[in-house]
XYZ file of C-alpha atoms in Angstrom:
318
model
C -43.584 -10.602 -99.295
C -46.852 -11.556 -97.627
C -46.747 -11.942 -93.643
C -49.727 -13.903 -92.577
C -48.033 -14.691 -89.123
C -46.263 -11.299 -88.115
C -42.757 -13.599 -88.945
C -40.788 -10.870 -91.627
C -40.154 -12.049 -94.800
C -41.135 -15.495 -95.124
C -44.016 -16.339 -97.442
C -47.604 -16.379 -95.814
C -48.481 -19.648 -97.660
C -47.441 -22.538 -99.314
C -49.276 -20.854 -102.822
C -46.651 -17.759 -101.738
C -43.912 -20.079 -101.326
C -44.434 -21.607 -104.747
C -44.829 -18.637 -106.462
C -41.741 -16.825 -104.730
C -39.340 -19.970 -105.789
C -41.088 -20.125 -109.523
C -40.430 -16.430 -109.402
C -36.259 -17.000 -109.199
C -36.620 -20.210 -111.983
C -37.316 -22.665 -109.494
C -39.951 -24.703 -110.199
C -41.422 -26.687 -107.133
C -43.999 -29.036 -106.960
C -46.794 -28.676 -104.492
C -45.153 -31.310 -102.031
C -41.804 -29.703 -102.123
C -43.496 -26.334 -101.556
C -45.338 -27.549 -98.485
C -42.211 -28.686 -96.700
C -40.124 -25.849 -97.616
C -43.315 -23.798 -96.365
C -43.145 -25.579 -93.316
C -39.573 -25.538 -92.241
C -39.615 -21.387 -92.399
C -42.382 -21.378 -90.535
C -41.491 -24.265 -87.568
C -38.000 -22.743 -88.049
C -36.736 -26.716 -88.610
C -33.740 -27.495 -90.816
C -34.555 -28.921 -94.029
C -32.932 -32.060 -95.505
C -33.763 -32.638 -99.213
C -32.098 -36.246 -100.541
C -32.876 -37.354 -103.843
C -30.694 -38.620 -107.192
C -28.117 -36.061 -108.546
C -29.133 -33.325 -110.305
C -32.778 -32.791 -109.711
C -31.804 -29.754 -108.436
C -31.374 -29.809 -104.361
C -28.709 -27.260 -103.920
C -31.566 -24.864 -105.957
C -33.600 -24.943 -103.311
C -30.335 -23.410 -101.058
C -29.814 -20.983 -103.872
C -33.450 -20.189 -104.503
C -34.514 -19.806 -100.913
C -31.274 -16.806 -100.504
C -33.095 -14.808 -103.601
C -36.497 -15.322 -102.324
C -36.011 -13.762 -98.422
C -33.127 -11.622 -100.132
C -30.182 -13.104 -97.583
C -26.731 -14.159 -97.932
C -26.244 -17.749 -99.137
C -23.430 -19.490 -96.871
C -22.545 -23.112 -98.572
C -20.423 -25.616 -97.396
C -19.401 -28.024 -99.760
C -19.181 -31.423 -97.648
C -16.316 -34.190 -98.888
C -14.377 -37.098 -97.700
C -11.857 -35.968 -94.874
C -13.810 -33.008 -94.263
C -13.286 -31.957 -90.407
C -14.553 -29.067 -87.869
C -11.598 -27.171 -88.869
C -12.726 -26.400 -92.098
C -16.126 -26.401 -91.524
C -16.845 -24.756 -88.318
C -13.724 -22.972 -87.106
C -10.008 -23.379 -86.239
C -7.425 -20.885 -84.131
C -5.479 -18.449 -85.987
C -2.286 -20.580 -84.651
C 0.503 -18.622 -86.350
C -1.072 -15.180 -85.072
C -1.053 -16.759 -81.359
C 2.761 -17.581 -81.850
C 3.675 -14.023 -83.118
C 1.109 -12.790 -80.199
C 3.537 -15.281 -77.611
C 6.768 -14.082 -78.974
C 5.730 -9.993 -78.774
C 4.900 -10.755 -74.805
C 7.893 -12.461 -74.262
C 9.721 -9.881 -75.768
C 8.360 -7.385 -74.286
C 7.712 -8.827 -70.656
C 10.081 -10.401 -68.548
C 9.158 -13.589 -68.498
C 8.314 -14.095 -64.569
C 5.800 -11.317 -64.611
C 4.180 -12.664 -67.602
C 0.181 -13.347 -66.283
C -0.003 -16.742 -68.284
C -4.025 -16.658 -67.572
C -4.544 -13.234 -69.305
C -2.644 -14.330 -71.996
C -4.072 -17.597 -72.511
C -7.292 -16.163 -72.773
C -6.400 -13.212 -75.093
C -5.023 -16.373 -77.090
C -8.190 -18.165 -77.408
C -10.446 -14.917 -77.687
C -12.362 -13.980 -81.018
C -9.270 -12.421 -81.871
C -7.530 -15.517 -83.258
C -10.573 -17.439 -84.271
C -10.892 -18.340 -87.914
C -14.472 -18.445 -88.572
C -15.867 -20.798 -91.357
C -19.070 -21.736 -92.710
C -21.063 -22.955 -90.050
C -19.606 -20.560 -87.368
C -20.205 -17.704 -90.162
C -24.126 -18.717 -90.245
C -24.487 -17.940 -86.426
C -23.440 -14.520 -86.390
C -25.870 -11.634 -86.711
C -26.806 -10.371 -90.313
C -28.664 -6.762 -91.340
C -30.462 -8.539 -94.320
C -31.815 -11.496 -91.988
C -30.711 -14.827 -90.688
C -28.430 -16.359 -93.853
C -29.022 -19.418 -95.717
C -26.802 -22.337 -94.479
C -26.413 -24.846 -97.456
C -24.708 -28.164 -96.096
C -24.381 -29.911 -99.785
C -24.039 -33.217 -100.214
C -23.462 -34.278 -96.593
C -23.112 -38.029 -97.820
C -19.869 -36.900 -98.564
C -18.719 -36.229 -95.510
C -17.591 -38.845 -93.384
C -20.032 -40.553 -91.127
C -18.367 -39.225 -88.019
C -18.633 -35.554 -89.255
C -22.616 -35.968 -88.820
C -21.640 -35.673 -84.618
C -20.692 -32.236 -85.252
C -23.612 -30.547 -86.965
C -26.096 -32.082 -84.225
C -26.042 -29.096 -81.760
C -25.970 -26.399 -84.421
C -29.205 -28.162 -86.298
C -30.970 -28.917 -82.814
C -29.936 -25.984 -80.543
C -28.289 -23.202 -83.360
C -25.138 -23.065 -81.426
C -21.865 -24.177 -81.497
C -19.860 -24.929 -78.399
C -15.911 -24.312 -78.714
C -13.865 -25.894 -75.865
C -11.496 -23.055 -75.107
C -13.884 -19.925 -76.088
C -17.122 -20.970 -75.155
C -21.161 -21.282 -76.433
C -21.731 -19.708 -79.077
C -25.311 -19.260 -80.312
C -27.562 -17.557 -83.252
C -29.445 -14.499 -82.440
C -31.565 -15.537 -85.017
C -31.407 -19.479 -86.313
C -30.559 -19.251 -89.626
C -32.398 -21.258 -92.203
C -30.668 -24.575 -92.578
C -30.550 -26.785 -95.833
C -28.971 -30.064 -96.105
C -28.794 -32.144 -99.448
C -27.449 -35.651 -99.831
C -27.294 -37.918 -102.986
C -27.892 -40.980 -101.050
C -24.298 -42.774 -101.911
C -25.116 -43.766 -97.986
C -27.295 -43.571 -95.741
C -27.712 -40.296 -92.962
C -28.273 -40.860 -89.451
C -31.294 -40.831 -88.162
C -30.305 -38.127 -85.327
C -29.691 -35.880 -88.767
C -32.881 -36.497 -89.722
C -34.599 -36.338 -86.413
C -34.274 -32.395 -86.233
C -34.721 -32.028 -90.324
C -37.850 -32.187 -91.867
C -37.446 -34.784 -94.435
C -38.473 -34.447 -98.393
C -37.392 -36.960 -101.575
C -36.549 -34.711 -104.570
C -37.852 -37.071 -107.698
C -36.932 -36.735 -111.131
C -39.823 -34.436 -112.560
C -42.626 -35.398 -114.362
C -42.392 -34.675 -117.961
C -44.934 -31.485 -117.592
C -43.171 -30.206 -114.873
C -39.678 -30.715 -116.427
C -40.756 -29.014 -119.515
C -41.778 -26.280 -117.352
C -38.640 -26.303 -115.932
C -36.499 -26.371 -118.881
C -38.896 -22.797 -120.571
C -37.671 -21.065 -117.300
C -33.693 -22.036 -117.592
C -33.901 -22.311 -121.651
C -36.473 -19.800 -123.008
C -34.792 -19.034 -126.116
C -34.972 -22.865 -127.022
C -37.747 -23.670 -129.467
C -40.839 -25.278 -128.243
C -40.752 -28.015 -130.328
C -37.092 -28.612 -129.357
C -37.810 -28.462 -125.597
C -41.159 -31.092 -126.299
C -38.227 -33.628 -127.671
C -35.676 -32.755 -125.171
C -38.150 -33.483 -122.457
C -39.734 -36.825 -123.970
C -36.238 -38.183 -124.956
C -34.855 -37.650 -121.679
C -37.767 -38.820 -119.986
C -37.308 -42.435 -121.919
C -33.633 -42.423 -120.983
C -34.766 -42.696 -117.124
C -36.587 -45.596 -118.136
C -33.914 -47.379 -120.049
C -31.234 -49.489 -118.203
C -28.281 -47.102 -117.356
C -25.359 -46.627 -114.956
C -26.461 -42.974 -114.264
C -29.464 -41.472 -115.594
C -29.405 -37.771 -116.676
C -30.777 -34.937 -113.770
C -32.708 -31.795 -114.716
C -29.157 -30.134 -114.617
C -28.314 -32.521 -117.846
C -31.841 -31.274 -119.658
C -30.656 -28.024 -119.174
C -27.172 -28.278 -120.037
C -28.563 -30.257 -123.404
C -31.072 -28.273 -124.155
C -28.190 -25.377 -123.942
C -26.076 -27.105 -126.314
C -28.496 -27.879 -128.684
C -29.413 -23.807 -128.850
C -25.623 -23.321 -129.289
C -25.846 -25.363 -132.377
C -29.085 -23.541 -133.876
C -31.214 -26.919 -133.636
C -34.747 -26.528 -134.377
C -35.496 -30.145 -133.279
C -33.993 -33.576 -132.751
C -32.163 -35.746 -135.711
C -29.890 -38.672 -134.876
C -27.031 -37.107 -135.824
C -27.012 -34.280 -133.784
C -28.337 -36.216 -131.121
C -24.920 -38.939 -130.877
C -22.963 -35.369 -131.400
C -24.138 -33.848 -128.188
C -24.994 -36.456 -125.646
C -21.938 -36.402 -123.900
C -23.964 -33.228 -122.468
C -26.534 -35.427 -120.928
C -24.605 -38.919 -120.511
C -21.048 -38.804 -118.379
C -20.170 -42.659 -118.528
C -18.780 -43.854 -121.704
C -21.001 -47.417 -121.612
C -23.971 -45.410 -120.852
C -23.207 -43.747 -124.321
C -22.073 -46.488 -126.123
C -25.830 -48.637 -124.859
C -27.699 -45.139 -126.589
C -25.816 -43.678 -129.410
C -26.690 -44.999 -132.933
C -29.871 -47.004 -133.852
C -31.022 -46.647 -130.005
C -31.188 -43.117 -130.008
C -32.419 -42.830 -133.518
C -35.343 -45.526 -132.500
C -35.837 -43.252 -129.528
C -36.517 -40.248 -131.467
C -38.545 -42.029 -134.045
C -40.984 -43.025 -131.264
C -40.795 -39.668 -129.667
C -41.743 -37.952 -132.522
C -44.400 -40.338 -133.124
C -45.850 -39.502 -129.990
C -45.996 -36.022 -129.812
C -47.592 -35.682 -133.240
C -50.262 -38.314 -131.517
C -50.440 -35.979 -128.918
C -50.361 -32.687 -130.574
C -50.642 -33.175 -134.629
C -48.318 -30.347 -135.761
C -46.890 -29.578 -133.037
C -43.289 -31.700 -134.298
C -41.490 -30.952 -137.671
């Protein structure tokens, strides 16, 4: 990997940084590439919100292949606390620890001090994903993935502020604990509500958008290259009029993908109605959603679509 700042690893340009991420499937825009570009280089945590499925986690996932270092993900949800995500004491390993000194002390001699801080040493300390992204790695500095943080409960926000401002965590009874090396820090969120601002603050900020329909197409001929061309030029189009149309959820790149998939399963060389109401429960997860497209919607849909792409390309659709 090119070096044009002495910093290991990390692409020497935005151009490198595109290339490395097309290079694992991931296909970024120019924009996206920039600020990806710039958070390795300013060594600033990078918060990517956007609609479901237009592929934020990849980034996480694409960024570990690129610098070749371990991915560490936590998965954020409602009730989720520091115990699970940062750390918690061993506590049934500190009673068995109490009960072997009392049994084998008397109990007046016992140095309560010494064995209060054996107690709360790194011993007994359960390490979890954030604590596990501060610690020292031969491949490099891992790849923290905080998914989804809109999950979380707004009060949980508190306790990634020092670790995405200072790359430490402090733990009452043991201590500060800080990175070596900062790892490289990726938050996603869905927007279901808003983040803080002091999240934001030490992130640098990008909107993942749906694709355009060139760049999705490009997309799906990375994930789906067995898929027939003409397929993927339908696939594309109809999903691309689906974002337009008035639904509860519109489909992410991850539903192209998975559809597209499906319709390979099934030997399709291109779109019919038919096998277009059969399979759309791979691109569509609410029923009404479903019920507003299958039928004469989707078979008007296609009818257009096809109509346009022979426009565009004569030939080019059966």
């Amino acid at each position: 990997m090119s070096d044009a700042t002495g910093m290991p690893d990390l692409p020497g340009t935005v151009d490198a940084v595109q290339a490395a991420l097309a290079g694992t499937g991931y296909i970024a825009p120019r924009n996206l590439a920039t600020t990806i570009f710039l958070a390795l280089r300013m060594g600033r945590p990078l918060f990517l919100e956007g609609e479901a499925g237009v592929g934020k986690t990849e980034v996480g996932k694409a960024l570990a292949s690129v610098l070749g270092r371990r991915l560490i993900r936590l998965q954020c949800y409602e009730g989720l606390d520091i115990s699970a995500a940062a750390y918690e004491w061993n506590y049934a390993r500190q009673m068995l620890e109490i009960r072997l000194a009392e049994a084998t002390r008397a109990a007046p001699t016992l140095d309560n001090h010494a064995l209060s801080a054996h107690l709360y040493s790194e011993t007994f300390l359960l390490k979890r994903p954030l604590l596990q992204a501060l610690e020292a790695d031969l491949a490099g500095p891992p790849i923290l993935l905080i998914d989804e943080l809109d999950r979380a409960d707004e009060p949980f926000e508190a306790f990634l502020l020092e670790i995405l401002s200072d790359f430490q965590l402090t733990i009452p009874e043991y201590g500060t604990i800080r990175a070596a090396e900062p790892p490289v820090v990726v938050l996603t969120s869905n927007r279901t509500r808003e983040i803080h601002d002091a999240i934001k603050r030490r992130c640098l900020y990008h909107w993942v958008d749906y694709p355009s329909a060139a760049r999705e197409l490009e997309i799906l001929q990375s994930k789906v290259p067995d898929a027939p061309a003409a397929l993927s030029r339908q696939v594309v189009a109809f999903v691309q009029r689906l974002r337009g149309a008035d639904l509860f959820k519109s489909p992410g790149v991850a539903e192209t993908i998975d559809w597209t998939r499906a319709l390979t399963t099934l030997d399709s060389l291109v779109l019919d109605p038919d096998t277009i109401d059969a399979t759309l429960g791979a691109l569509l997860k609410y029923q009404d959603d479903l019920l507003r497209v299958q039928g004469q919607v989707a078979a008007d849909m296609l009818r257009d679509i096809q109509a346009g792409l022979a426009q565009a390309a004569p030939g080019a659709v059966s």
